[in-house]
mmCIF file of C-alpha atoms in Angstrom:
data_model
loop_
_atom_site.group_PDB
_atom_site.id
_atom_site.type_symbol
_atom_site.label_atom_id
_atom_site.label_comp_id
_atom_site.label_asym_id
_atom_site.label_seq_id
_atom_site.Cartn_x
_atom_site.Cartn_y
_atom_site.Cartn_z
ATOM 1 C CA MET A 633 -20.402 24.341 30.652
ATOM 2 C CA ALA A 634 -19.851 21.420 28.512
ATOM 3 C CA PRO A 635 -19.691 22.125 25.537
ATOM 4 C CA SER A 636 -23.356 21.142 23.377
ATOM 5 C CA ILE A 637 -23.883 18.393 21.127
ATOM 6 C CA ALA A 638 -24.097 21.052 18.160
ATOM 7 C CA GLN A 639 -21.509 23.054 19.084
ATOM 8 C CA THR A 640 -18.353 19.590 18.399
ATOM 9 C CA PRO A 641 -17.366 18.238 15.904
ATOM 10 C CA PRO A 642 -19.772 15.934 14.062
ATOM 11 C CA PRO A 643 -17.947 12.492 14.469
ATOM 12 C CA ALA A 644 -16.873 10.731 11.326
ATOM 13 C CA ASP A 645 -18.488 8.049 9.729
ATOM 14 C CA TRP A 646 -16.778 4.962 9.888
ATOM 15 C CA ARG A 647 -17.382 3.901 6.523
ATOM 16 C CA ASP A 648 -15.576 6.825 6.666
ATOM 17 C CA LEU A 649 -11.859 5.501 8.474
ATOM 18 C CA VAL A 650 -11.913 2.924 6.586
ATOM 19 C CA ALA A 651 -11.812 5.019 3.361
ATOM 20 C CA LEU A 652 -8.749 6.945 4.871
ATOM 21 C CA THR A 653 -7.061 3.716 4.918
ATOM 22 C CA LYS A 654 -7.074 3.367 1.542
ATOM 23 C CA PRO A 655 -8.679 -0.184 1.086
ATOM 24 C CA ARG A 656 -7.822 -0.514 -2.387
ATOM 25 C CA VAL A 657 -4.116 0.120 -2.319
ATOM 26 C CA MET A 658 -3.782 -2.000 0.493
ATOM 27 C CA SER A 659 -5.349 -4.610 -1.177
ATOM 28 C CA LEU A 660 -1.729 -5.224 -2.404
ATOM 29 C CA VAL A 661 0.265 -4.943 0.366
ATOM 30 C CA VAL A 662 -1.177 -7.655 2.188
ATOM 31 C CA PHE A 663 -1.385 -9.587 -1.013
ATOM 32 C CA THR A 664 2.532 -9.466 -1.288
ATOM 33 C CA GLY A 665 2.969 -9.480 2.236
ATOM 34 C CA LEU A 666 1.086 -12.622 2.619
ATOM 35 C CA CYS A 667 3.279 -14.321 -0.309
ATOM 36 C CA GLY A 668 6.172 -13.757 1.751
ATOM 37 C CA LEU A 669 5.371 -15.376 5.013
ATOM 38 C CA LEU A 670 3.846 -18.033 3.197
ATOM 39 C CA ALA A 671 7.010 -18.287 0.892
ATOM 40 C CA ALA A 672 9.158 -18.171 4.119
ATOM 41 C CA PRO A 673 10.937 -21.084 5.358
ATOM 42 C CA VAL A 674 9.531 -21.678 8.365
ATOM 43 C CA THR A 675 5.542 -22.086 9.022
ATOM 44 C CA LEU A 676 4.008 -19.715 11.292
ATOM 45 C CA PRO A 677 0.953 -21.435 13.557
ATOM 46 C CA PRO A 678 -2.296 -19.738 12.230
ATOM 47 C CA VAL A 679 -2.813 -17.005 14.428
ATOM 48 C CA LEU A 680 0.242 -15.714 13.823
ATOM 49 C CA GLY A 681 0.176 -15.426 10.404
ATOM 50 C CA PHE A 682 -3.246 -13.843 11.055
ATOM 51 C CA THR A 683 -1.758 -11.420 13.551
ATOM 52 C CA ALA A 684 1.441 -10.341 10.705
ATOM 53 C CA ILE A 685 -0.444 -9.814 7.965
ATOM 54 C CA LEU A 686 -3.365 -7.607 9.750
ATOM 55 C CA CYS A 687 -0.579 -5.783 11.276
ATOM 56 C CA ILE A 688 0.771 -5.705 8.128
ATOM 57 C CA ALA A 689 -2.740 -4.261 6.421
ATOM 58 C CA LEU A 690 -2.920 -2.302 9.134
ATOM 59 C CA GLY A 691 -0.163 0.288 9.234
ATOM 60 C CA ALA A 692 -0.579 0.000 5.517
ATOM 61 C CA GLY A 693 -3.765 1.654 6.151
ATOM 62 C CA ALA A 694 -1.811 3.396 8.986
ATOM 63 C CA ALA A 695 0.580 5.138 6.157
ATOM 64 C CA GLY A 696 -2.948 5.567 4.274
ATOM 65 C CA ALA A 697 -4.713 7.775 6.918
ATOM 66 C CA LEU A 698 -1.130 10.330 7.535
ATOM 67 C CA ASN A 699 -0.523 10.357 3.984
ATOM 68 C CA GLN A 700 -4.364 11.502 3.158
ATOM 69 C CA TRP A 701 -4.242 13.753 6.475
ATOM 70 C CA TYR A 702 -1.226 15.511 5.708
ATOM 71 C CA GLU A 703 -2.758 15.583 1.654
ATOM 72 C CA ALA A 704 -5.789 16.870 2.034
ATOM 73 C CA ASP A 705 -4.556 20.108 0.166
ATOM 74 C CA LEU A 706 -3.716 18.372 -2.887
ATOM 75 C CA ASP A 707 -6.615 15.695 -2.794
ATOM 76 C CA ALA A 708 -8.582 18.826 -3.556
ATOM 77 C CA LYS A 709 -7.320 19.509 -6.538
ATOM 78 C CA MET A 710 -7.674 16.603 -7.877
ATOM 79 C CA ARG A 711 -10.416 14.772 -9.203
ATOM 80 C CA ARG A 712 -9.447 11.173 -8.142
ATOM 81 C CA THR A 713 -9.034 12.648 -5.378
ATOM 82 C CA ALA A 714 -10.781 14.747 -4.528
ATOM 83 C CA ASN A 715 -14.295 12.424 -2.556
ATOM 84 C CA ARG A 716 -11.733 11.182 -0.333
ATOM 85 C CA PRO A 717 -13.225 12.294 3.608
ATOM 86 C CA LEU A 718 -11.133 15.237 4.139
ATOM 87 C CA PRO A 719 -10.842 17.025 1.125
ATOM 88 C CA ALA A 720 -15.004 16.945 0.869
ATOM 89 C CA ARG A 721 -14.723 17.857 4.024
ATOM 90 C CA ARG A 722 -16.943 14.933 5.837
ATOM 91 C CA MET A 723 -14.431 14.130 8.559
ATOM 92 C CA ASP A 724 -11.778 16.996 10.124
ATOM 93 C CA ARG A 725 -8.688 16.543 9.760
ATOM 94 C CA GLN A 726 -7.675 16.024 13.793
ATOM 95 C CA THR A 727 -9.991 12.675 13.626
ATOM 96 C CA ALA A 728 -7.067 11.687 10.739
ATOM 97 C CA LEU A 729 -4.004 12.524 11.904
ATOM 98 C CA HIS A 730 -5.422 10.851 15.661
ATOM 99 C CA PHE A 731 -6.473 7.839 13.583
ATOM 100 C CA GLY A 732 -3.692 7.154 11.684
ATOM 101 C CA VAL A 733 -1.092 8.005 14.212
ATOM 102 C CA GLY A 734 -2.647 5.666 16.843
ATOM 103 C CA LEU A 735 -2.978 2.972 13.955
ATOM 104 C CA SER A 736 0.486 2.885 13.751
ATOM 105 C CA ALA A 737 1.230 2.830 16.704
ATOM 106 C CA PHE A 738 -1.009 0.100 17.497
ATOM 107 C CA SER A 739 0.237 -2.404 14.756
ATOM 108 C CA VAL A 740 3.715 -1.453 15.735
ATOM 109 C CA ILE A 741 2.827 -3.293 18.953
ATOM 110 C CA LEU A 742 0.492 -6.240 18.138
ATOM 111 C CA MET A 743 3.427 -6.764 15.942
ATOM 112 C CA ASP A 744 5.885 -7.289 18.402
ATOM 113 C CA LEU A 745 3.212 -9.289 20.343
ATOM 114 C CA ALA A 746 2.860 -11.311 18.466
ATOM 115 C CA THR A 747 5.595 -11.969 16.546
ATOM 116 C CA ASN A 748 9.056 -10.518 16.531
ATOM 117 C CA HIS A 749 11.376 -7.401 17.138
ATOM 118 C CA LEU A 750 11.990 -6.946 14.178
ATOM 119 C CA ALA A 751 9.538 -7.079 12.529
ATOM 120 C CA ALA A 752 7.561 -4.825 14.192
ATOM 121 C CA LEU A 753 11.183 -2.810 13.326
ATOM 122 C CA LEU A 754 10.935 -3.301 9.881
ATOM 123 C CA LEU A 755 6.562 -2.327 10.341
ATOM 124 C CA ALA A 756 7.358 1.141 11.289
ATOM 125 C CA VAL A 757 10.393 1.789 9.300
ATOM 126 C CA SER A 758 7.714 1.298 6.134
ATOM 127 C CA ILE A 759 5.725 3.381 7.887
ATOM 128 C CA LEU A 760 7.735 6.319 8.349
ATOM 129 C CA PHE A 761 9.126 6.262 4.929
ATOM 130 C CA TYR A 762 5.910 6.808 3.506
ATOM 131 C CA VAL A 763 4.525 8.959 5.326
ATOM 132 C CA LEU A 764 8.316 11.262 6.349
ATOM 133 C CA VAL A 765 10.616 10.087 3.267
ATOM 134 C CA TYR A 766 7.138 9.757 0.442
ATOM 135 C CA THR A 767 5.027 12.104 1.409
ATOM 136 C CA VAL A 768 6.260 14.909 3.499
ATOM 137 C CA TRP A 769 9.419 14.974 1.540
ATOM 138 C CA LEU A 770 9.907 13.227 -1.758
ATOM 139 C CA LYS A 771 5.876 13.696 -3.201
ATOM 140 C CA ARG A 772 6.278 17.291 -3.212
ATOM 141 C CA ARG A 773 9.436 18.483 -5.174
ATOM 142 C CA THR A 774 10.561 16.080 -6.652
ATOM 143 C CA ALA A 775 9.539 14.169 -10.419
ATOM 144 C CA GLN A 776 11.644 11.052 -8.694
ATOM 145 C CA ASN A 777 9.581 11.120 -6.021
ATOM 146 C CA ILE A 778 7.957 7.459 -7.532
ATOM 147 C CA VAL A 779 11.236 5.478 -7.209
ATOM 148 C CA ILE A 780 12.304 6.433 -3.624
ATOM 149 C CA GLY A 781 9.289 6.603 -2.075
ATOM 150 C CA GLY A 782 8.409 2.991 -3.834
ATOM 151 C CA ALA A 783 10.656 1.351 -0.812
ATOM 152 C CA ALA A 784 7.344 1.592 0.870
ATOM 153 C CA GLY A 785 5.726 0.049 -0.693
ATOM 154 C CA ALA A 786 8.167 -3.184 -1.150
ATOM 155 C CA PHE A 787 8.629 -3.783 2.297
ATOM 156 C CA PRO A 788 5.118 -5.877 2.691
ATOM 157 C CA PRO A 789 7.128 -9.347 1.908
ATOM 158 C CA LEU A 790 10.300 -8.641 3.407
ATOM 159 C CA ILE A 791 8.187 -7.820 6.825
ATOM 160 C CA GLY A 792 5.632 -10.942 6.169
ATOM 161 C CA TRP A 793 8.966 -13.285 5.487
ATOM 162 C CA VAL A 794 10.463 -12.085 8.564
ATOM 163 C CA ALA A 795 7.453 -12.572 10.791
ATOM 164 C CA ALA A 796 7.794 -15.947 10.253
ATOM 165 C CA THR A 797 11.530 -16.592 9.953
ATOM 166 C CA GLY A 798 13.025 -13.618 12.517
ATOM 167 C CA SER A 799 15.699 -12.512 8.964
ATOM 168 C CA ILE A 800 16.505 -11.492 6.812
ATOM 169 C CA GLN A 801 17.377 -12.963 2.973
ATOM 170 C CA MET A 802 18.364 -12.651 0.124
ATOM 171 C CA LEU A 803 14.559 -14.443 -0.846
ATOM 172 C CA PRO A 804 12.724 -11.348 0.493
ATOM 173 C CA VAL A 805 14.982 -8.936 -0.317
ATOM 174 C CA LEU A 806 14.582 -9.805 -4.221
ATOM 175 C CA LEU A 807 10.073 -8.982 -4.046
ATOM 176 C CA PHE A 808 11.754 -6.195 -2.001
ATOM 177 C CA ALA A 809 13.893 -4.985 -4.912
ATOM 178 C CA ILE A 810 11.042 -6.650 -7.399
ATOM 179 C CA ILE A 811 8.160 -4.294 -6.311
ATOM 180 C CA PHE A 812 11.010 -1.199 -5.615
ATOM 181 C CA LEU A 813 11.654 -1.829 -9.767
ATOM 182 C CA TRP A 814 7.969 -2.718 -10.427
ATOM 183 C CA THR A 815 6.277 1.031 -8.708
ATOM 184 C CA PRO A 816 8.152 3.092 -10.772
ATOM 185 C CA PRO A 817 6.414 1.869 -14.793
ATOM 186 C CA HIS A 818 3.300 1.278 -12.533
ATOM 187 C CA PHE A 819 2.741 4.541 -11.198
ATOM 188 C CA TRP A 820 3.682 6.647 -14.122
ATOM 189 C CA ALA A 821 1.390 4.769 -16.776
ATOM 190 C CA LEU A 822 -1.259 6.370 -14.399
ATOM 191 C CA SER A 823 0.462 9.436 -14.199
ATOM 192 C CA LEU A 824 0.564 9.931 -17.828
ATOM 193 C CA PHE A 825 -3.341 9.126 -18.612
ATOM 194 C CA VAL A 826 -4.631 11.007 -15.166
ATOM 195 C CA ARG A 827 -1.027 14.088 -16.042
ATOM 196 C CA SER A 828 -3.383 17.422 -16.127
ATOM 197 C CA ASP A 829 -4.679 15.906 -11.800
ATOM 198 C CA TYR A 830 -0.772 16.311 -10.577
ATOM 199 C CA ALA A 831 -0.442 19.218 -13.303
ATOM 200 C CA ALA A 832 -2.948 20.912 -11.349
ATOM 201 C CA ALA A 833 -2.986 20.363 -8.263
ATOM 202 C CA LYS A 834 1.239 20.878 -9.012
ATOM 203 C CA VAL A 835 2.963 17.043 -7.681
ATOM 204 C CA PRO A 836 6.298 16.652 -10.131
ATOM 205 C CA MET A 837 5.097 13.983 -11.006
ATOM 206 C CA LEU A 838 7.512 12.795 -14.436
ATOM 207 C CA PRO A 839 5.076 13.156 -17.512
ATOM 208 C CA VAL A 840 4.666 16.951 -15.424
ATOM 209 C CA VAL A 841 8.930 17.859 -14.928
ATOM 210 C CA ALA A 842 9.717 15.346 -17.532
ATOM 211 C CA GLY A 843 7.959 15.169 -20.671
ATOM 212 C CA ILE A 844 5.840 12.846 -21.908
ATOM 213 C CA GLU A 845 8.709 10.443 -24.587
ATOM 214 C CA ASN A 846 11.158 11.273 -21.864
ATOM 215 C CA THR A 847 8.620 9.177 -19.220
ATOM 216 C CA ARG A 848 7.830 6.741 -21.522
ATOM 217 C CA LEU A 849 10.938 5.869 -22.448
ATOM 218 C CA GLN A 850 12.237 5.733 -18.024
ATOM 219 C CA ILE A 851 9.198 2.977 -18.302
ATOM 220 C CA PHE A 852 10.541 0.886 -20.918
ATOM 221 C CA LEU A 853 13.743 0.705 -19.336
ATOM 222 C CA TYR A 854 12.905 0.241 -15.831
ATOM 223 C CA SER A 855 9.765 -2.322 -16.672
ATOM 224 C CA LEU A 856 13.671 -4.320 -18.273
ATOM 225 C CA ALA A 857 14.922 -3.975 -14.582
ATOM 226 C CA LEU A 858 12.535 -5.127 -13.615
ATOM 227 C CA ALA A 859 12.313 -8.004 -15.180
ATOM 228 C CA ALA A 860 15.864 -8.573 -14.649
ATOM 229 C CA SER A 861 15.501 -8.301 -11.315
ATOM 230 C CA ALA A 862 11.625 -11.460 -11.472
ATOM 231 C CA VAL A 863 14.451 -13.750 -13.144
ATOM 232 C CA LEU A 864 16.492 -13.602 -10.456
ATOM 233 C CA PRO A 865 15.039 -15.647 -7.792
ATOM 234 C CA TYR A 866 15.008 -18.507 -10.299
ATOM 235 C CA ALA A 867 19.100 -17.316 -11.852
ATOM 236 C CA LEU A 868 20.447 -16.978 -8.205
ATOM 237 C CA SER A 869 18.307 -20.916 -7.555
ATOM 238 C CA LEU A 870 15.947 -19.966 -4.806
ATOM 239 C CA THR A 871 13.095 -20.932 -6.568
ATOM 240 C CA GLY A 872 12.158 -23.723 -9.625
ATOM 241 C CA TYR A 873 11.193 -24.142 -13.027
ATOM 242 C CA LEU A 874 8.176 -22.367 -12.046
ATOM 243 C CA TYR A 875 8.511 -19.861 -10.898
ATOM 244 C CA GLY A 876 11.245 -19.022 -12.535
ATOM 245 C CA PHE A 877 9.014 -19.990 -16.171
ATOM 246 C CA SER A 878 6.183 -17.675 -15.539
ATOM 247 C CA ALA A 879 8.476 -15.021 -14.528
ATOM 248 C CA ALA A 880 10.428 -15.457 -17.698
ATOM 249 C CA VAL A 881 6.858 -15.229 -19.514
ATOM 250 C CA LEU A 882 4.996 -12.826 -17.775
ATOM 251 C CA SER A 883 7.524 -10.272 -17.090
ATOM 252 C CA ALA A 884 8.598 -10.513 -21.323
ATOM 253 C CA ILE A 885 4.817 -9.857 -22.242
ATOM 254 C CA PHE A 886 4.966 -6.538 -19.421
ATOM 255 C CA VAL A 887 8.088 -5.429 -21.157
ATOM 256 C CA GLY A 888 6.212 -5.211 -24.581
ATOM 257 C CA LEU A 889 3.731 -3.450 -22.651
ATOM 258 C CA ALA A 890 6.500 -1.322 -21.890
ATOM 259 C CA GLY A 891 7.808 -1.644 -25.981
ATOM 260 C CA MET A 892 4.298 -0.193 -26.804
ATOM 261 C CA VAL A 893 3.733 2.618 -24.401
ATOM 262 C CA PHE A 894 7.161 3.950 -25.853
ATOM 263 C CA ALA A 895 6.398 3.372 -29.110
ATOM 264 C CA ASN A 896 2.905 5.571 -28.327
ATOM 265 C CA ARG A 897 3.422 9.179 -29.459
ATOM 266 C CA ALA A 898 -0.776 10.482 -28.554
ATOM 267 C CA ASP A 899 -0.257 12.861 -26.107
ATOM 268 C CA GLN A 900 -4.172 12.967 -25.136
ATOM 269 C CA PRO A 901 -5.459 10.572 -22.118
ATOM 270 C CA SER A 902 -7.800 9.569 -24.383
ATOM 271 C CA GLU A 903 -5.257 7.199 -27.244
ATOM 272 C CA MET A 904 -2.988 6.003 -24.703
ATOM 273 C CA GLY A 905 -4.793 3.067 -24.845
ATOM 274 C CA PRO A 906 -0.913 1.397 -24.111
ATOM 275 C CA GLU A 907 -0.956 3.166 -20.908
ATOM 276 C CA LYS A 908 -4.079 2.131 -19.745
ATOM 277 C CA ARG A 909 -3.694 -1.504 -21.376
ATOM 278 C CA LEU A 910 0.130 -1.656 -19.059
ATOM 279 C CA PHE A 911 -1.444 0.614 -16.168
ATOM 280 C CA GLY A 912 -3.667 -2.744 -15.840
ATOM 281 C CA PHE A 913 -1.774 -6.032 -16.394
ATOM 282 C CA SER A 914 1.246 -4.299 -14.168
ATOM 283 C CA ILE A 915 -1.625 -5.338 -11.626
ATOM 284 C CA LEU A 916 -1.816 -8.391 -12.961
ATOM 285 C CA TYR A 917 1.704 -8.780 -13.036
ATOM 286 C CA LEU A 918 2.513 -8.545 -9.352
ATOM 287 C CA PHE A 919 -0.039 -10.352 -7.955
ATOM 288 C CA ALA A 920 0.183 -13.219 -10.757
ATOM 289 C CA LEU A 921 4.471 -13.358 -9.666
ATOM 290 C CA PHE A 922 3.908 -13.865 -6.443
ATOM 291 C CA ALA A 923 0.860 -16.593 -6.181
ATOM 292 C CA VAL A 924 3.620 -18.563 -9.136
ATOM 293 C CA LEU A 925 6.030 -17.683 -5.995
ATOM 294 C CA VAL A 926 4.115 -18.756 -3.111
ATOM 295 C CA VAL A 927 3.215 -22.580 -5.302
ATOM 296 C CA ASP A 928 6.864 -22.815 -7.093
ATOM 297 C CA ARG A 929 8.400 -22.581 -3.017
ATOM 298 C CA TRP A 930 5.492 -24.945 -1.976
ATOM 299 C CA ILE A 931 6.281 -27.732 -4.373
ATOM 300 C CA ALA A 932 9.881 -27.328 -3.370
ATOM 301 C CA ALA A 933 9.165 -27.732 0.514
ATOM 302 C CA MET B 157 -17.738 21.081 7.090
ATOM 303 C CA SER B 158 -21.953 21.090 6.872
ATOM 304 C CA LEU B 159 -23.928 20.565 9.924
ATOM 305 C CA LEU B 160 -25.468 17.791 10.777
ATOM 306 C CA PRO B 161 -28.988 17.193 12.126
ATOM 307 C CA GLU B 162 -29.244 15.703 16.304
ATOM 308 C CA GLU B 163 -30.302 13.147 15.207
ATOM 309 C CA GLU B 164 -27.839 12.335 12.844
ATOM 310 C CA LEU B 165 -25.164 12.306 14.976
ATOM 311 C CA LEU B 166 -26.667 10.455 17.534
ATOM 312 C CA LYS B 167 -26.680 7.985 15.279
ATOM 313 C CA ARG B 168 -22.886 8.153 13.931
ATOM 314 C CA GLN B 169 -22.755 7.648 17.847
ATOM 315 C CA ARG B 170 -23.969 4.380 18.263
ATOM 316 C CA GLU B 171 -22.447 3.013 15.406
ATOM 317 C CA ARG B 172 -18.958 4.194 16.278
ATOM 318 C CA ALA B 173 -19.429 2.519 20.047
ATOM 319 C CA ARG B 174 -20.897 -0.249 18.076
ATOM 320 C CA LEU B 175 -18.103 -0.930 16.719
ATOM 321 C CA MET B 176 -15.731 -0.593 18.924
ATOM 322 C CA ALA B 177 -17.101 -2.917 21.286
ATOM 323 C CA TRP B 178 -17.207 -5.446 18.292
ATOM 324 C CA LEU B 179 -13.321 -4.712 17.407
ATOM 325 C CA LEU B 180 -12.602 -4.740 20.933
ATOM 326 C CA GLY B 181 -14.416 -7.421 21.550
ATOM 327 C CA ALA B 182 -12.654 -9.228 18.737
ATOM 328 C CA PHE B 183 -9.473 -7.943 19.926
ATOM 329 C CA VAL B 184 -9.272 -9.291 23.534
ATOM 330 C CA ILE B 185 -9.468 -12.785 21.653
ATOM 331 C CA LEU B 186 -7.234 -11.872 20.068
ATOM 332 C CA LEU B 187 -4.178 -11.473 22.284
ATOM 333 C CA PHE B 188 -6.214 -14.156 24.008
ATOM 334 C CA LEU B 189 -5.205 -16.037 20.840
ATOM 335 C CA ILE B 190 -1.811 -14.994 20.320
ATOM 336 C CA THR B 191 -1.076 -15.796 24.215
ATOM 337 C CA VAL B 192 -1.330 -19.984 23.853
ATOM 338 C CA ALA B 193 -0.346 -19.710 20.215
ATOM 339 C CA LYS B 194 3.357 -18.035 22.237
ATOM 340 C CA ILE B 195 3.328 -20.171 24.891
ATOM 341 C CA GLY B 196 2.950 -23.914 21.778
ATOM 342 C CA LEU B 197 5.321 -21.953 21.049
ATOM 343 C CA HIS B 198 7.871 -22.514 24.031
ATOM 344 C CA LYS B 199 7.149 -25.119 25.135
#
């Protein structure tokens, strides 16, 4: 006998399926992927460029959906994530799993059809890295979760470049390194003022495991490494003066804000102004750095 | 998971079906344009 409509799980609202893809995170992924594509020395026909960026966005969305499928129990324990579709019980887990796996396969196949095998392979690796290495393996086990897992978020400019050129060169590798080194100070600044959330969910974020002072030191050290990697494209003559000057100024501000975080001794979130400022600026930093890179490359071309 | 009234379930199904139809239509157009662009690249 066919199940009645009341016995079958309610179909998920399409807005909840969109929420599974973490649209806010996706905006940064799409932007950096687009910058990788636009900075490349080869110009793709617009429809192929659009499809490449669409695939990067869908791949990131699929990884986000699989992350939420696996972490529904963790998300339920944190204020910031408790209203997501799975912890709020607006959707069953199987729907999220099918949606994530289906979208992953679709994005990789479409990338392969529209661009090239290497770009599709990199997209598949980035999805698998985020889901298997970061979400399943590292996140609940080590305080270095963000450091190694950050590589997943560093793939988009590399994929964008490879979609256009079909090969990996020095500049997109440096763009990968910039996002890789940007991720720890960005997330650790956030984790300092939402530390109680992570502690309640038993996620071993650095402030929970190693303490606030040590986290502030690590943020400062990583900001120095980030600044060095940000000016490297200019130092290696891969970009022009505009990028070199902008990278130096933006990185100096970043290091300055990280220095203020390092100097802060407060342990209450309400007194963590420097951490909140660094977190906010870090997003602007990445957007500005990549936008200037594209303008610089266009001027050079 | 909370039970929803039948009317709400049908509304959701209709919305999803309509959205899926639009997405499939867009996908067909996109595949056509990709094919045209790839042919242009290899000329």
